[in-house]
Amino acid sequence: MVIFSQKEGYHAAHADYLRKGIYEQASALEKEPPEVVLSHELDIKGSWTITPLSIYLSHRFPNAKWFFFCLENTVIRLEKLLNLLEKFSSSQSSSISSVKTYFAVKTCAKYHADRIPIIKNSWAKHAINLGYFSDVADRNLREAYVVPNTTEGHCAKTYGILQEADKILTKNGFNWLVISDDDTIFSVARLLRLLTCYNPKHLVAIGERYGFRMWDNQFGYQYLTGGAGMVLSAPLVHEMVMSDACNCPSATTPDDMYLFGVCLSRLGVEPVHSPMFHQARPADYATAYLASQEPISFHKFWMLEPMDVYNEWFAEADNALPKPPKHTEL
């Protein structure tokens, strides 16, 4: 426990009184007292804030499960605090494991030679479970699945991905499906961190939300735009392929508008909008807007160098991830 204290006598006395009170409560509970640090007793510049203390604390207490920070005038009920902490895992990562997440890249033969190498050399390096869904088999792309292709709309193609992905998710016990275009750049690390906020057992669809005729109460609807990438929970994927509500009206129906708009509405699923998914390129957004967030995706390999985008925006975050084993062949 770290008490932010000050050297001046009045404040130091308050902090010492709080420390003694913590020890007394621990004794009454017949528990080993926690380590209590008064920040003013440390010869560390800026010790009235957390960051300068982090290195000292990590070295001084390497086996600590929790660090609790408070002020000298904080009222602490130790028993209630301990009961609260027992409800949480001290080893819980701030990010979910990519082991339970499956990435599906939508592509076609036309782009196997130029786009796929970029994907493989950027974010795909950090995705353990990944498959490419194309219109033709390619001996240079062994992890590819063949699905119907159309020159526009792509509803049949994306529905085919959902059908195949449902089998993969079920067979392997995966929690999430990430659908990406072959010209979408991701940060896998940031995406996995975002998913800690959602329950994969629920019907969840996350991405960038667009609207179609939203002024029209009868025919207007919201949908997740495909270029930005999207995430679907495994139960939702299964529900979509098992329900007649999601059968494509035609092979060329716009896939994102229908499958991730009309279909979700029929299933009673409200799409989750995240401003960190982006349908366009970094240059298409105001600098101040992007500076206010940690982007998860950008879209389109047009008038830019995709690897430059990845290296500038995502590489540092992704490189902090544990190095994944060789991609699973599913």
Coordinates of C-alpha atoms in Angstrom, one line a residue:
M1 CA 0.0 0.0 0.0
V2 CA 1.4 3.4 -1.0
I3 CA 0.3 6.5 0.9
F4 CA 1.0 9.7 -0.9
S5 CA 2.4 11.7 1.9
Q6 CA 4.3 15.0 2.5
K7 CA 7.3 15.7 4.7
E8 CA 5.7 18.6 6.6
G9 CA 4.9 17.5 10.1
Y10 CA 1.1 17.8 9.9
H11 CA 0.9 15.7 6.8
A12 CA 3.5 13.2 7.8
A13 CA 1.6 12.6 11.1
H14 CA -1.6 12.0 9.2
A15 CA 0.2 9.4 7.0
D16 CA 1.8 7.7 9.9
Y17 CA -1.5 7.5 11.7
L18 CA -3.1 5.9 8.7
R19 CA -0.2 3.4 8.5
K20 CA -0.6 2.4 12.1
G21 CA -4.4 2.0 11.6
I22 CA -3.8 -0.4 8.7
Y23 CA -1.5 -2.5 10.9
E24 CA -4.0 -2.5 13.7
Q25 CA -6.8 -3.7 11.4
A26 CA -4.7 -6.4 10.0
S27 CA -3.9 -7.6 13.5
A28 CA -7.6 -7.6 14.5
L29 CA -8.3 -9.7 11.4
E30 CA -5.4 -12.1 12.2
K31 CA -3.9 -11.5 8.8
E32 CA -0.4 -10.6 7.8
P33 CA -0.2 -6.8 7.5
P34 CA 0.4 -5.4 4.1
E35 CA 3.6 -3.5 3.3
V36 CA 2.9 0.2 3.7
V37 CA 5.0 2.8 2.0
L38 CA 4.9 6.5 2.8
S39 CA 6.0 8.3 -0.4
H40 CA 7.7 11.2 1.4
E41 CA 10.2 8.7 3.0
L42 CA 11.5 7.8 -0.4
D43 CA 14.3 9.8 -2.0
I44 CA 12.5 9.8 -5.3
K45 CA 11.8 13.0 -7.3
G46 CA 8.1 13.3 -8.1
S47 CA 7.1 10.6 -5.5
W48 CA 3.8 12.3 -5.1
T49 CA 2.7 10.7 -8.4
I50 CA 2.6 7.1 -9.5
T51 CA 4.9 7.0 -12.4
P52 CA 8.2 7.9 -10.7
L53 CA 7.4 5.2 -8.1
S54 CA 6.8 2.4 -10.5
I55 CA 10.4 1.2 -11.0
Y56 CA 11.1 1.3 -7.2
L57 CA 7.9 -0.6 -6.4
S58 CA 8.4 -3.3 -9.0
H59 CA 12.0 -4.0 -7.7
R60 CA 11.2 -3.6 -4.0
F61 CA 8.1 -5.8 -4.1
P62 CA 8.5 -8.2 -7.0
N63 CA 6.1 -10.7 -5.7
A64 CA 3.3 -8.3 -4.8
K65 CA -0.1 -9.2 -6.2
W66 CA -1.6 -5.7 -5.9
F67 CA -0.5 -2.1 -5.4
F68 CA -3.0 0.2 -3.7
F69 CA -2.5 3.9 -3.8
C70 CA -4.2 6.4 -1.5
L71 CA -3.9 9.8 0.1
E72 CA -2.9 10.5 3.7
N73 CA -6.5 11.3 4.6
T74 CA -8.1 8.3 2.9
V75 CA -10.3 6.2 5.1
I76 CA -9.5 2.5 4.7
R77 CA -11.6 -0.4 5.8
L78 CA -9.1 -3.2 5.3
E79 CA -11.5 -6.1 5.6
K80 CA -13.8 -4.6 2.9
L81 CA -10.8 -3.8 0.7
L82 CA -9.4 -7.4 1.0
N83 CA -12.9 -8.8 0.2
L84 CA -13.1 -6.7 -2.9
L85 CA -9.7 -7.7 -4.2
E86 CA -10.6 -11.4 -3.8
K87 CA -13.2 -11.0 -6.5
F88 CA -10.5 -10.2 -9.1
S89 CA -7.5 -12.0 -10.5
S90 CA -4.2 -10.2 -9.7
S91 CA -2.7 -11.9 -12.7
Q92 CA -5.4 -10.9 -15.2
S93 CA -3.8 -9.4 -18.3
S94 CA -4.9 -6.1 -19.7
S95 CA -5.3 -7.9 -23.0
I96 CA -6.9 -11.2 -23.9
S97 CA -4.9 -13.9 -25.6
S98 CA -4.9 -14.1 -29.3
V99 CA -5.2 -17.9 -28.9
K100 CA -9.0 -17.5 -28.6
T101 CA -9.3 -15.1 -31.5
Y102 CA -9.6 -16.1 -35.2
F103 CA -8.7 -13.6 -38.0
A104 CA -10.4 -14.0 -41.4
V105 CA -8.9 -12.0 -44.3
K106 CA -11.2 -11.5 -47.2
T107 CA -9.2 -11.5 -50.5
C108 CA -9.2 -12.7 -54.1
A109 CA -6.7 -14.0 -56.6
K110 CA -6.2 -10.5 -58.0
Y111 CA -4.5 -9.4 -54.8
H112 CA -2.6 -12.5 -53.7
A113 CA 0.7 -11.2 -55.0
D114 CA 0.6 -7.6 -53.8
R115 CA -1.6 -7.2 -50.8
I116 CA -1.2 -10.5 -48.9
P117 CA 2.6 -10.1 -48.5
I118 CA 1.9 -6.8 -46.8
I119 CA -0.6 -8.3 -44.4
K120 CA 1.7 -11.2 -43.6
N121 CA 4.7 -8.8 -42.9
S122 CA 2.7 -6.5 -40.7
W123 CA -0.2 -7.3 -38.3
A124 CA -0.6 -11.0 -39.3
K125 CA 2.7 -11.8 -37.7
H126 CA 1.0 -11.3 -34.4
A127 CA -2.2 -13.3 -35.1
I128 CA -1.9 -17.0 -34.0
N129 CA -5.1 -18.2 -35.7
L130 CA -5.6 -16.7 -39.2
G131 CA -7.1 -17.8 -42.5
Y132 CA -7.4 -16.2 -45.9
F133 CA -10.7 -16.5 -47.8
S134 CA -10.3 -16.2 -51.5
D135 CA -12.0 -17.2 -54.8
V136 CA -9.3 -19.6 -55.9
A137 CA -6.8 -22.1 -54.3
D138 CA -3.2 -20.9 -54.4
R139 CA -0.3 -23.1 -53.6
N140 CA 1.6 -20.1 -52.3
L141 CA -1.3 -19.4 -49.9
R142 CA -1.9 -22.7 -48.2
E143 CA -3.9 -21.3 -45.3
A144 CA -6.6 -20.1 -47.8
Y145 CA -10.2 -21.2 -48.0
V146 CA -12.1 -21.0 -51.2
V147 CA -15.4 -19.1 -51.0
P148 CA -17.8 -17.7 -53.7
N149 CA -16.6 -14.4 -55.2
T150 CA -18.4 -11.5 -56.8
T151 CA -17.0 -8.3 -58.3
E152 CA -19.3 -6.2 -56.2
G153 CA -21.4 -6.4 -53.1
H154 CA -19.7 -9.5 -51.8
C155 CA -22.7 -10.7 -49.7
A156 CA -22.3 -14.4 -50.8
K157 CA -18.6 -14.3 -50.2
T158 CA -18.8 -12.8 -46.7
Y159 CA -21.7 -15.2 -45.8
G160 CA -19.5 -18.1 -47.0
I161 CA -16.7 -16.8 -44.6
L162 CA -19.2 -16.8 -41.7
Q163 CA -20.3 -20.4 -42.5
E164 CA -16.7 -21.6 -42.6
A165 CA -15.6 -19.5 -39.6
D166 CA -18.5 -20.9 -37.5
K167 CA -17.1 -24.4 -38.0
I168 CA -13.6 -23.2 -37.1
L169 CA -14.8 -21.3 -34.0
T170 CA -16.8 -24.3 -32.8
K171 CA -14.1 -26.9 -33.5
N172 CA -11.4 -24.9 -31.7
G173 CA -13.4 -23.2 -28.9
F174 CA -12.5 -19.7 -30.2
N175 CA -14.3 -16.7 -28.7
W176 CA -14.0 -14.1 -31.4
L177 CA -14.0 -13.7 -35.2
V178 CA -12.2 -10.8 -36.7
I179 CA -13.1 -10.1 -40.4
S180 CA -10.7 -8.0 -42.4
D181 CA -10.3 -6.8 -45.9
D182 CA -7.0 -7.5 -47.6
D183 CA -6.2 -3.8 -47.5
T184 CA -7.0 -3.2 -43.9
I185 CA -4.2 -2.5 -41.4
F186 CA -4.7 -3.6 -37.8
S187 CA -3.0 -3.3 -34.4
V188 CA -3.6 -6.8 -33.0
A189 CA -2.4 -5.7 -29.6
R190 CA -4.9 -2.8 -29.3
L191 CA -7.7 -5.0 -30.7
L192 CA -7.1 -7.7 -28.1
R193 CA -7.0 -5.0 -25.4
L194 CA -10.4 -3.7 -26.5
L195 CA -12.0 -7.1 -26.4
T196 CA -11.3 -7.4 -22.6
C197 CA -14.3 -5.0 -22.3
Y198 CA -16.8 -7.4 -23.8
N199 CA -18.2 -10.8 -22.9
P200 CA -17.7 -13.3 -25.8
K201 CA -20.6 -15.4 -24.6
H202 CA -23.0 -12.6 -25.6
L203 CA -24.1 -11.7 -29.1
V204 CA -21.6 -8.9 -29.8
A205 CA -20.6 -7.1 -33.1
I206 CA -18.0 -4.4 -32.8
G207 CA -16.7 -2.0 -35.5
E208 CA -17.2 1.4 -37.1
R209 CA -20.9 2.2 -37.4
Y210 CA -22.4 3.8 -40.4
G211 CA -26.0 4.7 -41.1
F212 CA -28.4 4.3 -44.1
R213 CA -31.4 6.5 -44.3
M214 CA -31.4 7.0 -40.6
W215 CA -34.2 9.6 -40.9
D216 CA -36.5 6.9 -42.2
N217 CA -38.0 5.0 -39.2
Q218 CA -39.3 2.3 -41.5
F219 CA -36.4 1.5 -43.8
G220 CA -33.4 3.2 -42.2
Y221 CA -30.8 1.2 -40.3
Q222 CA -27.3 1.2 -38.9
Y223 CA -24.5 -1.2 -39.9
L224 CA -20.8 -1.9 -39.4
T225 CA -18.7 -0.9 -42.3
G226 CA -16.5 -3.7 -43.7
G227 CA -13.4 -1.8 -44.6
A228 CA -12.6 -0.8 -41.0
G229 CA -12.7 -4.4 -39.9
M230 CA -15.1 -5.9 -37.4
V231 CA -15.3 -8.3 -34.5
L232 CA -18.0 -10.8 -33.9
S233 CA -18.5 -13.1 -30.9
A234 CA -18.7 -16.8 -31.6
P235 CA -22.3 -17.1 -30.5
L236 CA -23.3 -14.3 -32.9
V237 CA -21.5 -16.0 -35.8
H238 CA -23.4 -19.2 -35.1
E239 CA -26.7 -17.4 -34.8
M240 CA -26.2 -15.6 -38.1
V241 CA -25.4 -18.8 -40.1
M242 CA -28.2 -20.8 -38.5
S243 CA -30.9 -18.1 -38.9
D244 CA -32.9 -17.6 -42.1
A245 CA -32.8 -13.9 -41.3
C246 CA -29.3 -13.5 -42.7
N247 CA -29.6 -15.3 -46.1
C248 CA -28.3 -13.0 -48.8
P249 CA -31.0 -11.6 -51.1
S250 CA -28.5 -11.9 -53.9
A251 CA -24.8 -12.7 -54.2
T252 CA -24.0 -9.1 -55.0
T253 CA -25.9 -7.5 -52.1
P254 CA -23.6 -5.1 -50.1
D255 CA -22.3 -7.4 -47.4
D256 CA -21.7 -5.0 -44.6
M257 CA -25.0 -3.2 -45.1
Y258 CA -27.0 -6.4 -45.2
L259 CA -25.2 -8.9 -43.0
F260 CA -24.0 -6.4 -40.4
G261 CA -26.9 -4.1 -40.6
V262 CA -30.2 -5.6 -41.7
C263 CA -29.4 -9.1 -40.4
L264 CA -28.2 -7.8 -37.0
S265 CA -31.4 -5.8 -36.7
R266 CA -33.5 -8.8 -37.4
L267 CA -31.6 -10.8 -34.8
G268 CA -32.2 -8.0 -32.3
V269 CA -28.5 -7.3 -32.0
E270 CA -27.3 -3.6 -31.5
P271 CA -23.9 -3.1 -33.2
V272 CA -21.3 -1.7 -31.0
H273 CA -19.6 1.4 -32.4
S274 CA -15.9 2.0 -31.7
P275 CA -14.3 5.2 -33.0
M276 CA -10.9 3.4 -33.0
F277 CA -11.9 1.5 -36.2
H278 CA -11.4 3.5 -39.3
Q279 CA -12.8 3.0 -42.8
A280 CA -10.3 5.4 -44.3
R281 CA -6.6 6.3 -44.3
P282 CA -4.8 8.3 -41.6
A283 CA -4.5 11.2 -43.9
D284 CA -8.3 11.4 -44.3
Y285 CA -8.7 12.3 -40.6
A286 CA -7.9 15.4 -38.6
T287 CA -4.5 15.1 -36.8
A288 CA -6.1 16.3 -33.5
Y289 CA -8.8 13.7 -33.8
L290 CA -6.4 10.8 -34.2
A291 CA -4.2 12.2 -31.4
S292 CA -7.1 11.9 -29.0
Q293 CA -7.3 8.0 -29.4
E294 CA -5.4 4.9 -30.0
P295 CA -6.5 3.7 -33.4
I296 CA -7.1 0.0 -34.0
S297 CA -7.5 0.0 -37.8
F298 CA -7.1 2.0 -41.0
H299 CA -8.3 1.0 -44.5
K300 CA -7.2 1.2 -48.1
F301 CA -3.8 0.7 -49.7
W302 CA -4.3 3.8 -51.9
M303 CA -1.7 6.6 -52.5
L304 CA 0.3 5.5 -49.5
E305 CA 2.8 2.9 -48.3
P306 CA 0.9 0.4 -46.2
M307 CA 4.0 -0.7 -44.2
D308 CA 4.7 2.9 -43.4
V309 CA 1.2 3.2 -41.9
Y310 CA 1.7 0.1 -39.9
N311 CA 5.1 1.1 -38.6
E312 CA 4.0 4.6 -37.7
W313 CA 0.7 3.7 -36.0
F314 CA 0.8 0.1 -34.8
A315 CA 4.2 -1.7 -34.9
E316 CA 5.3 -0.5 -31.4
A317 CA 2.1 -1.7 -29.8
D318 CA 2.2 -5.0 -31.6
N319 CA 5.8 -5.7 -30.9
A320 CA 5.0 -5.7 -27.1
L321 CA 2.9 -8.9 -27.7
P322 CA 4.5 -12.2 -26.9
K323 CA 5.9 -13.7 -30.1
P324 CA 3.2 -16.1 -31.4
P325 CA 4.1 -19.7 -32.5
K326 CA 3.8 -20.6 -36.2
H327 CA 0.3 -19.9 -37.5
T328 CA -2.2 -22.7 -36.8
E329 CA -3.4 -24.6 -39.8
L330 CA -7.1 -24.9 -39.3

